Amino acid sequence: MEKEFNMFASAGDRQPHERRRFSRATVRWPVTIINNGQTQQGMVKNISRGGVLLYLPEHVDVHDTIRLGIEINDCSSVLTAEGEVVDVRPLKNLVERKYAYSAAIQFTKISSEDLKYFSGNLASEWYGKSIAPQPSTQTIKPKKSKGYNLRKIALYTGSSFCVLLLCFYLLARGNDETDKAAEIASLHERINEQQLQLTLLQDSKAALANIEGQIQSVNQQMLSFQARLSSISMSMETLEEEISDKTKPISIDPVDISRSPKIAAAEPVYYVVKKGENLYRISLVTGTSIENLREKNNLSTASKIFPGQKLKIK
């Protein structure tokens, strides 16, 4: 067994440090990690009697208790232990690209045989410094370093900042929703106004159709009235023709007085003026001239005659 692990006992692999309680050895062993029922494959970067430094592809939380199954190269032995996560950091080493985090694990449960195996096969300075295995119920509480406190402060600060951002987002979203509600209410008002205007237009259209019907009725009445006027005009023309026929002048044969038997001196003949008559019509009726009528009755061209007035004919 000692021959199999001389490759890890050289001085170049051991890295003692004044601040470290235990010396450590640099190795590259595959390890299986079981944490909260989930399993992932990692690598042991270095190991000491107090714990190990692991390279992991997935994140683990500080203070988590994990189980380790360490596979030693060229050996069928698998070392098992339990430990508590005391530090987790993201890896910046581009050489180990398949691993994203480094985790420092402090042993809380490990068998005395495995612990002595590390002491006897990995580092000569571990001889005589082996510690007794702790009871399975005992838990070693890690000391909180200054870096841990800084990370805790940074975590609280980041959380507070995220909460503030969330509050601002919710406030802005609430304002946006208020603005949208106001826009929707304004849109509803505009729609109602448009519907009211549409109703008024429909009413106006119906009123216009009614007015058009009334106009058509009036046009028909006017056409009927025009027809009646035309009929009345024709009747008046016929009546005027009849009146004209009835008012033709009466021809009176002149009497030859020289041939008539002698009679007494003739008495004057008078004509009573009727309503609507003038000298011209009277001259036609009596068979005398207008000048004779004026001369007999002392009438000038400006004189007027009246109904019931007697005019001397002879």
Steps between C-alpha positions, in 0.01 A plus 500: 500500500786735585651438159179595324493851651863611501405726211305719748772507770756713320593836640354678198152367578500609863405863571532579872381846608551683824133586534380148422440263788589198286735453206338409171593299192409588139321217320259444210252239615150451372234544764125437518303757703154429642320815615129515587429185304677631187825357362776667303850405391793719597872493566711515819754779448682464835443312822607518865402342829248778557322500163522522124479760223261389225442614144126469418290555187197615702456737789461390863395718790715593797419296817360213292597154623619279215621141462820426309614190316865552400638270230877451518681450170645153428327364809168337562462670838234768543531729800172625648443800723251770590574867523356849521539761228688797645578698185384507136658709225464514125799368305694738281756242390439436130695172518218330693221604264264218589489616864332823599549520879755422768368388839694468826370205704580442869477138611231424759497120466794284389626161616826476687633254242442742212647785701812299583516389138529862391763560773707199405491522124474861398724719721785404737438812713156356592672224707425532869243772435206271445192597695249258639182460294209700630172336598248473221258731684753781544495789256797730453385854458723698266635832604349786311778687329510866409445404135186313598365810674578710194321249277204506739490881488525491121220243486276714720584810297423322172175365639397847618587645161293231326207573733526871421509427127195277538317777690586756233387257230169432675448873558575580135275216392223632727539847346490347152186307590344821638589684178361213294179503707466875439561450127241222491246720682571786256461260209164382638386862526602567141320185386185611684524843339541339157198278564296805607602687186413193291156487663448871427605447139257210466221715647594784263496257208150381597383863538651584161320206342174624657562851367569360153169315515324820600671687215382236253146531638514880464628463142208273418259749655660780298462299183134439582454869578664595172263266319204662675634847414531396138142373504377824660693703243335308219160549660562875529601522135177322402299734721668804351415376152137455602490849654660647189232336287223635719637855502515552122358844390135507393447641156207747480367589160483877458144640468426725210307777669424678173299208379318433821163652558502823679498463865528727782832646595731220614573479866860470620628145539708410806713203586564391857865406560547150636778373717818432309398692187693780333433742211636255248268217604206740528571629148491143375174425675324821400648520152632851543851633508706591798532861380120527481466372853754751627340781309147420617606461864773765517773243586869561449762238440581509871141467617385181670163326498336310781252214526143638503598819318269600212662587173316677226507310179279722282 
